[in-house]
Amino acid sequence: MTEATHSSSRWSLAIHGGAGAMSPEIMDEAMAADYRAALAQALDAGAAVLRAGGTAIDAVTAAVCALEDDAHFNAGRGAVFTYHETNELDAAIMDGRTRAAGSVCAVTRTRNPVRLARTVMEQGPHVFLAGSGAEEFARDHGMEEVDPAWFATDERRRQLHEFKARKDGWFDADLKFGTVGAVACDAQGNLAAATSTGGLTGKRWNRIGDSPVIGAGTYADNRACAVSCTGTGEVFIRVGVGHEIAARVRLAGESLAQATQAVLGEVGEMGGVGGIIAVDAQGNLTHAFNTKGLYRGFADHTGRADVAIFTGE
């Protein structure tokens, strides 16, 4: 757990790149260094916005776009494969100032799903678009489109074949290449959250997890906090993790750290695993996870710029 206190006039940012079975025993130093470098690049992309006096919504967009474009993470390029060897992408974004939100799911051609989610929020009449309709909206608004093969990588294809060979359930037991996300508090004290994912290796039937579900994997409200989650999506949806944390902060008077730990505890009691990053309207950053590792990074106005992977860092 990490928590730092700032006044509302100062900025702070947190990012994540998934929770799971990452540990020094199974991840060598070279691989860990690659992930740390990728996290640092995304963290800097978001921090540069805030450092220049930009908005929280611009910062989380920049950070998540960087993570989507990096094949290390399960979002955008490098997304995991469905059972039928395709890539289906989900994303959401929320502005804590107005509680405006945009979400997309089952996207297969839009290069940066988080940008599409933001365009839905800012230029569309709806909050949540899916599949071919989301792609049509993307084309109508001039979003960058790529061939679906752009998202695919050999390593993710190998993971799918390994998953199919096991035949032991619907979930990738390790969950070690999870969702990406960011939360921010800008210099004006406004909050934002964004989350993006390729979902679960081997997912079927257009399965959708918590990432694009407002109030579950993504939530932002200036009256409380901004939250982005990764993990067992079905449980995070049932708990309503993002909104639950915000409600405990706003209505029960709990600190951000207390609320985050309590809600993750509830997820664990229901058999879920994963991680959470959050920031409140005073710029307090916190995170929690009940797995061996969480790809994560934190930056703020003091010059802090930390990335970590394992428990205890």
mmCIF file of C-alpha atoms in Angstrom, residues 1-5 224-227 241 244-246 248-250 253-266 276-289 298:
data_model
loop_
_atom_site.group_PDB
_atom_site.id
_atom_site.type_symbol
_atom_site.label_atom_id
_atom_site.label_comp_id
_atom_site.label_asym_id
_atom_site.label_seq_id
_atom_site.Cartn_x
_atom_site.Cartn_y
_atom_site.Cartn_z
ATOM 1 C CA MET A 1 0.000 0.000 0.000
ATOM 2 C CA THR A 2 1.320 3.419 -0.954
ATOM 3 C CA GLU A 3 -0.272 6.676 0.058
ATOM 4 C CA ALA A 4 0.939 10.254 -0.257
ATOM 5 C CA THR A 5 -0.925 13.415 0.657
ATOM 6 C CA ALA A 224 -14.673 11.028 -3.821
ATOM 7 C CA CYS A 225 -12.003 9.440 -5.990
ATOM 8 C CA ALA A 226 -10.982 7.915 -9.321
ATOM 9 C CA VAL A 227 -10.433 4.151 -9.619
ATOM 10 C CA VAL A 241 -15.587 -2.094 -7.143
ATOM 11 C CA GLU A 244 -18.135 0.922 -3.978
ATOM 12 C CA ILE A 245 -14.780 2.496 -3.131
ATOM 13 C CA ALA A 246 -16.087 5.952 -4.043
ATOM 14 C CA ARG A 248 -17.208 4.424 1.101
ATOM 15 C CA VAL A 249 -15.014 7.510 0.746
ATOM 16 C CA ARG A 250 -17.872 9.924 0.097
ATOM 17 C CA GLY A 253 -15.904 8.947 5.514
ATOM 18 C CA GLU A 254 -13.274 6.271 5.018
ATOM 19 C CA SER A 255 -9.822 7.197 3.761
ATOM 20 C CA LEU A 256 -8.985 6.185 0.221
ATOM 21 C CA ALA A 257 -6.604 3.506 1.487
ATOM 22 C CA GLN A 258 -9.170 2.089 3.931
ATOM 23 C CA ALA A 259 -11.896 1.929 1.288
ATOM 24 C CA THR A 260 -9.642 0.346 -1.314
ATOM 25 C CA GLN A 261 -8.400 -2.342 1.046
ATOM 26 C CA ALA A 262 -11.895 -3.102 2.305
ATOM 27 C CA VAL A 263 -13.382 -3.500 -1.156
ATOM 28 C CA LEU A 264 -10.481 -5.620 -2.401
ATOM 29 C CA GLY A 265 -11.033 -7.765 0.694
ATOM 30 C CA GLU A 266 -14.639 -8.262 -0.392
ATOM 31 C CA ILE A 276 -6.682 -1.501 -7.805
ATOM 32 C CA ILE A 277 -5.166 1.957 -8.220
ATOM 33 C CA ALA A 278 -6.988 5.034 -6.946
ATOM 34 C CA VAL A 279 -6.590 8.752 -6.287
ATOM 35 C CA ASP A 280 -8.821 11.095 -4.314
ATOM 36 C CA ALA A 281 -9.635 14.784 -4.760
ATOM 37 C CA GLN A 282 -6.785 15.783 -2.429
ATOM 38 C CA GLY A 283 -4.303 13.954 -4.660
ATOM 39 C CA ASN A 284 -3.818 10.995 -2.304
ATOM 40 C CA LEU A 285 -2.617 7.947 -4.275
ATOM 41 C CA THR A 286 -3.184 4.384 -3.156
ATOM 42 C CA HIS A 287 -3.022 0.879 -4.548
ATOM 43 C CA ALA A 288 -3.806 -2.629 -3.369
ATOM 44 C CA PHE A 289 -3.548 -6.133 -4.817
ATOM 45 C CA PHE A 298 3.206 6.523 -9.450
#
